mmCIF file of C-alpha atoms in Angstrom:
data_model
loop_
_atom_site.group_PDB
_atom_site.id
_atom_site.type_symbol
_atom_site.label_atom_id
_atom_site.label_comp_id
_atom_site.label_asym_id
_atom_site.label_seq_id
_atom_site.Cartn_x
_atom_site.Cartn_y
_atom_site.Cartn_z
ATOM 1 C CA MET O 1 -41.858 -9.012 -6.391
ATOM 2 C CA ALA O 2 -38.484 -9.387 -5.183
ATOM 3 C CA SER O 3 -36.880 -8.034 -8.298
ATOM 4 C CA LEU O 4 -38.969 -4.933 -8.486
ATOM 5 C CA PRO O 5 -37.111 -1.763 -7.550
ATOM 6 C CA THR O 6 -36.747 -0.591 -3.848
ATOM 7 C CA ALA O 7 -38.132 2.674 -2.600
ATOM 8 C CA THR O 8 -34.749 4.179 -2.695
ATOM 9 C CA GLN O 9 -34.209 2.894 -6.526
ATOM 10 C CA ARG O 10 -37.781 4.220 -7.473
ATOM 11 C CA PHE O 11 -36.932 7.750 -5.802
ATOM 12 C CA LEU O 12 -33.683 8.214 -7.313
ATOM 13 C CA ASN O 13 -34.639 6.735 -10.734
ATOM 14 C CA GLY O 14 -37.113 9.314 -11.092
ATOM 15 C CA ILE O 15 -34.567 12.084 -10.664
ATOM 16 C CA ILE O 16 -32.176 11.404 -13.152
ATOM 17 C CA PRO O 17 -32.103 7.961 -14.957
ATOM 18 C CA GLU O 18 -35.616 8.173 -15.707
ATOM 19 C CA ASN O 19 -36.273 11.807 -15.833
ATOM 20 C CA PRO O 20 -39.792 12.204 -17.318
ATOM 21 C CA THR O 21 -38.308 15.581 -19.137
ATOM 22 C CA TYR O 22 -34.877 14.431 -20.334
ATOM 23 C CA ARG O 23 -34.911 10.838 -20.485
ATOM 24 C CA LEU O 24 -38.179 9.786 -21.156
ATOM 25 C CA LEU O 25 -39.837 12.749 -23.189
ATOM 26 C CA LEU O 26 -43.121 12.521 -21.048
ATOM 27 C CA GLY O 27 -45.389 15.428 -20.245
ATOM 28 C CA MET O 28 -44.163 17.569 -23.343
ATOM 29 C CA CYS O 29 -47.483 19.615 -23.569
ATOM 30 C CA PRO O 30 -46.955 21.328 -20.115
ATOM 31 C CA THR O 31 -43.275 21.541 -20.589
ATOM 32 C CA LEU O 32 -43.463 23.398 -23.604
ATOM 33 C CA ALA O 33 -46.473 25.582 -22.677
ATOM 34 C CA VAL O 34 -45.832 26.601 -19.260
ATOM 35 C CA THR O 35 -42.223 27.239 -19.062
ATOM 36 C CA SER O 36 -41.754 31.093 -20.268
ATOM 37 C CA ASN O 37 -41.277 31.978 -16.815
ATOM 38 C CA VAL O 38 -40.095 30.026 -13.554
ATOM 39 C CA GLN O 39 -43.003 30.735 -11.428
ATOM 40 C CA ALA O 40 -45.405 29.240 -13.589
ATOM 41 C CA ALA O 41 -43.375 26.147 -14.276
ATOM 42 C CA LEU O 42 -42.992 25.623 -10.438
ATOM 43 C CA THR O 43 -46.751 25.819 -9.909
ATOM 44 C CA MET O 44 -47.177 23.381 -12.550
ATOM 45 C CA ALA O 45 -44.462 21.154 -11.480
ATOM 46 C CA ALA O 46 -45.908 21.332 -7.834
ATOM 47 C CA ALA O 47 -49.344 20.641 -9.011
ATOM 48 C CA THR O 48 -48.521 17.712 -11.154
ATOM 49 C CA THR O 49 -46.228 16.359 -8.184
ATOM 50 C CA PHE O 50 -49.357 16.715 -5.651
ATOM 51 C CA VAL O 51 -51.717 14.683 -8.210
ATOM 52 C CA LEU O 52 -48.868 12.085 -8.817
ATOM 53 C CA PHE O 53 -48.133 11.480 -5.343
ATOM 54 C CA CYS O 54 -51.808 11.018 -4.140
ATOM 55 C CA SER O 55 -52.843 9.161 -7.214
ATOM 56 C CA ASN O 56 -50.019 6.679 -6.876
ATOM 57 C CA ILE O 57 -50.876 5.960 -2.925
ATOM 58 C CA MET O 58 -54.614 5.659 -3.919
ATOM 59 C CA ILE O 59 -53.683 3.238 -6.896
ATOM 60 C CA SER O 60 -51.318 1.051 -4.611
ATOM 61 C CA LEU O 61 -54.031 1.083 -1.828
ATOM 62 C CA ILE O 62 -56.351 -0.920 -4.403
ATOM 63 C CA ARG O 63 -54.027 -2.474 -6.431
ATOM 64 C CA ASN O 64 -55.366 -5.859 -5.445
ATOM 65 C CA LEU O 65 -58.852 -4.982 -6.521
ATOM 66 C CA LEU O 66 -57.766 -3.588 -9.810
ATOM 67 C CA GLN O 67 -59.428 -5.543 -12.995
ATOM 68 C CA SER O 68 -56.943 -5.409 -15.999
ATOM 69 C CA HIS O 69 -59.869 -4.431 -18.396
ATOM 70 C CA LEU O 70 -60.803 -1.243 -16.037
ATOM 71 C CA ARG O 71 -57.515 -0.154 -14.644
ATOM 72 C CA ILE O 72 -56.899 2.631 -17.114
ATOM 73 C CA LEU O 73 -60.406 3.943 -16.296
ATOM 74 C CA VAL O 74 -59.708 3.631 -12.699
ATOM 75 C CA PHE O 75 -56.253 5.391 -13.146
ATOM 76 C CA THR O 76 -57.951 8.343 -14.977
ATOM 77 C CA LEU O 77 -60.790 8.793 -12.429
ATOM 78 C CA THR O 78 -58.582 8.814 -9.448
ATOM 79 C CA ILE O 79 -56.093 11.053 -11.284
ATOM 80 C CA ALA O 80 -59.145 13.461 -12.238
ATOM 81 C CA THR O 81 -60.077 13.721 -8.561
ATOM 82 C CA PHE O 82 -56.903 15.060 -7.436
ATOM 83 C CA VAL O 83 -56.586 17.104 -10.574
ATOM 84 C CA THR O 84 -60.184 18.818 -9.606
ATOM 85 C CA VAL O 85 -58.605 19.524 -6.143
ATOM 86 C CA VAL O 86 -55.770 21.538 -7.422
ATOM 87 C CA ASP O 87 -57.476 23.069 -9.979
ATOM 88 C CA ARG O 88 -59.951 24.606 -7.265
ATOM 89 C CA PHE O 89 -57.233 25.156 -4.865
ATOM 90 C CA LEU O 90 -55.621 27.354 -7.610
ATOM 91 C CA ALA O 91 -58.496 29.212 -8.585
ATOM 92 C CA ALA O 92 -59.386 30.149 -4.958
ATOM 93 C CA TYR O 93 -55.952 31.108 -3.652
ATOM 94 C CA MET O 94 -53.774 31.872 -6.777
ATOM 95 C CA PRO O 95 -56.425 33.042 -9.047
ATOM 96 C CA GLU O 96 -53.853 34.831 -11.421
ATOM 97 C CA MET O 97 -51.669 31.855 -11.904
ATOM 98 C CA SER O 98 -54.649 29.944 -12.315
ATOM 99 C CA LYS O 99 -55.743 32.139 -15.101
ATOM 100 C CA GLN O 100 -51.895 31.725 -16.587
ATOM 101 C CA LEU O 101 -51.907 28.269 -16.491
ATOM 102 C CA GLY O 102 -55.472 27.930 -17.991
ATOM 103 C CA PRO O 103 -56.315 24.642 -19.536
ATOM 104 C CA TYR O 104 -53.095 22.986 -18.659
ATOM 105 C CA ILE O 105 -54.002 22.077 -14.883
ATOM 106 C CA PRO O 106 -57.064 19.990 -16.027
ATOM 107 C CA LEU O 107 -54.876 18.301 -18.786
ATOM 108 C CA ILE O 108 -52.931 16.662 -15.928
ATOM 109 C CA ILE O 109 -55.471 14.176 -16.093
ATOM 110 C CA VAL O 110 -54.131 12.835 -19.201
ATOM 111 C CA ASN O 111 -50.657 13.372 -18.322
ATOM 112 C CA CYS O 112 -48.513 10.348 -19.432
ATOM 113 C CA ILE O 113 -46.174 10.637 -16.492
ATOM 114 C CA ILE O 114 -48.900 10.081 -14.053
ATOM 115 C CA ILE O 115 -50.490 7.297 -15.668
ATOM 116 C CA SER O 116 -47.090 5.823 -16.638
ATOM 117 C CA ARG O 117 -46.300 5.611 -12.763
ATOM 118 C CA CYS O 118 -49.501 4.274 -11.903
ATOM 119 C CA GLU O 119 -49.139 1.656 -14.297
ATOM 120 C CA ALA O 120 -45.344 0.798 -13.727
ATOM 121 C CA CYS O 121 -45.170 1.075 -9.811
ATOM 122 C CA ALA O 122 -48.272 1.879 -8.206
ATOM 123 C CA ALA O 123 -50.305 -0.965 -9.591
ATOM 124 C CA VAL O 124 -47.722 -3.499 -8.667
ATOM 125 C CA GLN O 125 -46.152 -2.263 -5.384
ATOM 126 C CA GLY O 126 -47.245 -1.032 -2.009
ATOM 127 C CA PRO O 127 -47.918 2.663 -0.886
ATOM 128 C CA PHE O 128 -44.831 3.194 0.641
ATOM 129 C CA ILE O 129 -42.817 2.501 -2.612
ATOM 130 C CA ALA O 130 -45.163 4.220 -4.642
ATOM 131 C CA ALA O 131 -44.890 7.263 -2.493
ATOM 132 C CA TRP O 132 -41.316 7.605 -3.084
ATOM 133 C CA ASP O 133 -41.569 6.719 -6.700
ATOM 134 C CA ALA O 134 -43.851 9.683 -6.981
ATOM 135 C CA LEU O 135 -41.725 12.246 -5.155
ATOM 136 C CA GLY O 136 -38.780 11.252 -7.280
ATOM 137 C CA VAL O 137 -40.451 11.516 -10.374
ATOM 138 C CA GLY O 138 -42.033 14.709 -9.149
ATOM 139 C CA ILE O 139 -38.629 16.168 -8.364
ATOM 140 C CA GLY O 140 -37.191 15.136 -11.837
ATOM 141 C CA PHE O 141 -40.327 16.596 -13.575
ATOM 142 C CA THR O 142 -39.605 19.865 -11.401
ATOM 143 C CA LEU O 143 -35.940 19.922 -12.403
ATOM 144 C CA GLY O 144 -36.970 19.742 -16.035
ATOM 145 C CA LEU O 145 -39.474 22.377 -15.972
ATOM 146 C CA SER O 146 -37.320 24.912 -14.066
ATOM 147 C CA SER O 147 -34.513 24.585 -16.074
ATOM 148 C CA ILE O 148 -36.079 25.165 -19.196
ATOM 149 C CA ALA O 149 -38.119 27.993 -17.391
ATOM 150 C CA THR O 150 -35.245 29.619 -16.132
ATOM 151 C CA VAL O 151 -33.208 29.766 -19.576
ATOM 152 C CA ARG O 152 -36.388 31.053 -21.264
ATOM 153 C CA GLU O 153 -37.218 33.690 -18.828
ATOM 154 C CA ILE O 154 -33.565 34.984 -18.420
ATOM 155 C CA LEU O 155 -33.123 35.304 -22.008
ATOM 156 C CA GLY O 156 -36.614 36.230 -23.076
ATOM 157 C CA SER O 157 -37.502 38.777 -20.149
ATOM 158 C CA GLY O 158 -33.956 39.468 -18.662
ATOM 159 C CA THR O 159 -35.697 38.254 -15.305
ATOM 160 C CA TRP O 160 -35.563 35.208 -13.105
ATOM 161 C CA PHE O 161 -38.632 34.760 -10.602
ATOM 162 C CA GLY O 162 -39.960 38.075 -11.699
ATOM 163 C CA LEU O 163 -36.612 39.659 -10.518
ATOM 164 C CA THR O 164 -34.276 41.608 -12.822
ATOM 165 C CA VAL O 165 -30.917 39.869 -13.397
ATOM 166 C CA LEU O 166 -30.510 41.172 -16.662
ATOM 167 C CA PRO O 167 -30.883 45.008 -16.822
ATOM 168 C CA PRO O 168 -32.178 46.353 -19.950
ATOM 169 C CA ASP O 169 -29.370 48.536 -20.437
ATOM 170 C CA VAL O 170 -27.026 45.733 -20.745
ATOM 171 C CA TRP O 171 -29.152 42.876 -22.391
ATOM 172 C CA THR O 172 -31.963 43.238 -25.148
ATOM 173 C CA PRO O 173 -34.499 40.588 -24.289
ATOM 174 C CA TRP O 174 -34.832 37.693 -27.030
ATOM 175 C CA SER O 175 -38.659 38.034 -27.160
ATOM 176 C CA ILE O 176 -38.474 34.494 -29.379
ATOM 177 C CA MET O 177 -37.695 32.556 -26.072
ATOM 178 C CA ILE O 178 -40.865 33.415 -24.259
ATOM 179 C CA LEU O 179 -42.974 32.475 -27.317
ATOM 180 C CA PRO O 180 -43.431 28.795 -28.534
ATOM 181 C CA PRO O 181 -40.543 28.650 -30.918
ATOM 182 C CA GLY O 182 -38.351 29.477 -27.895
ATOM 183 C CA ALA O 183 -39.689 26.471 -26.096
ATOM 184 C CA PHE O 184 -38.698 23.911 -28.823
ATOM 185 C CA LEU O 185 -35.313 25.608 -29.217
ATOM 186 C CA THR O 186 -34.474 25.646 -25.556
ATOM 187 C CA LEU O 187 -35.734 21.986 -25.030
ATOM 188 C CA GLY O 188 -33.472 20.715 -27.953
ATOM 189 C CA VAL O 189 -30.513 22.825 -26.780
ATOM 190 C CA LEU O 190 -30.994 21.293 -23.009
ATOM 191 C CA LEU O 191 -31.796 17.831 -24.446
ATOM 192 C CA ALA O 192 -28.592 17.890 -26.629
ATOM 193 C CA THR O 193 -26.369 19.019 -23.394
ATOM 194 C CA VAL O 194 -27.675 16.335 -21.484
ATOM 195 C CA ASN O 195 -27.256 13.491 -24.010
ATOM 196 C CA PHE O 196 -23.504 14.903 -24.750
ATOM 197 C CA ILE O 197 -22.846 14.810 -20.916
ATOM 198 C CA ASP O 198 -24.202 11.478 -20.643
ATOM 199 C CA SER O 199 -22.199 10.068 -23.689
ATOM 200 C CA LYS O 200 -19.122 11.868 -22.249
ATOM 201 C CA ARG O 201 -19.680 10.310 -18.848
ATOM 202 C CA LYS O 202 -20.091 6.693 -20.403
ATOM 203 C CA ALA O 203 -17.041 7.081 -22.812
ATOM 204 C CA ASP O 204 -14.768 7.881 -19.533
#
């Protein structure tokens, strides 16, 4: 156990070195599906972070009771519980956003980001470290979704967070950017940019 990462290491690793979007390429379904605008992207990121945080702590608290052949089932049931909380909250207090996100909130249940953190951290370390791990990964996921959504919304709609930043008289929106091909294009360009910067940094 002494060789396992500390809370600070877990937190920092989740933001950049093990960023789920740009490093591990996890959670691609919501990354591509809900990033046509920043508001939807941040709502999805917040929902995922909440579920990840609660699930990590819960799994960590019962880690000594987990049976190896049942652990994935326990992970899934735990995650599903908190996803239901988020889904009902959005339906009650943010109905329009709930409709916009549609099935992608329930799909958090099978999000590889959360299951992987339960397996890699929560099932082997205490709740304090598991909590910081969840926060780091949550911030990393938020950065990934918000950066992709920022590019897509600005280029595709001329707005950012619903506010006009590129007036119609100076910019013709690229409608493809808010369509599925725009999601793949934006992700590819940003991934290439991150890899280029990383390779330059290592070369220096």
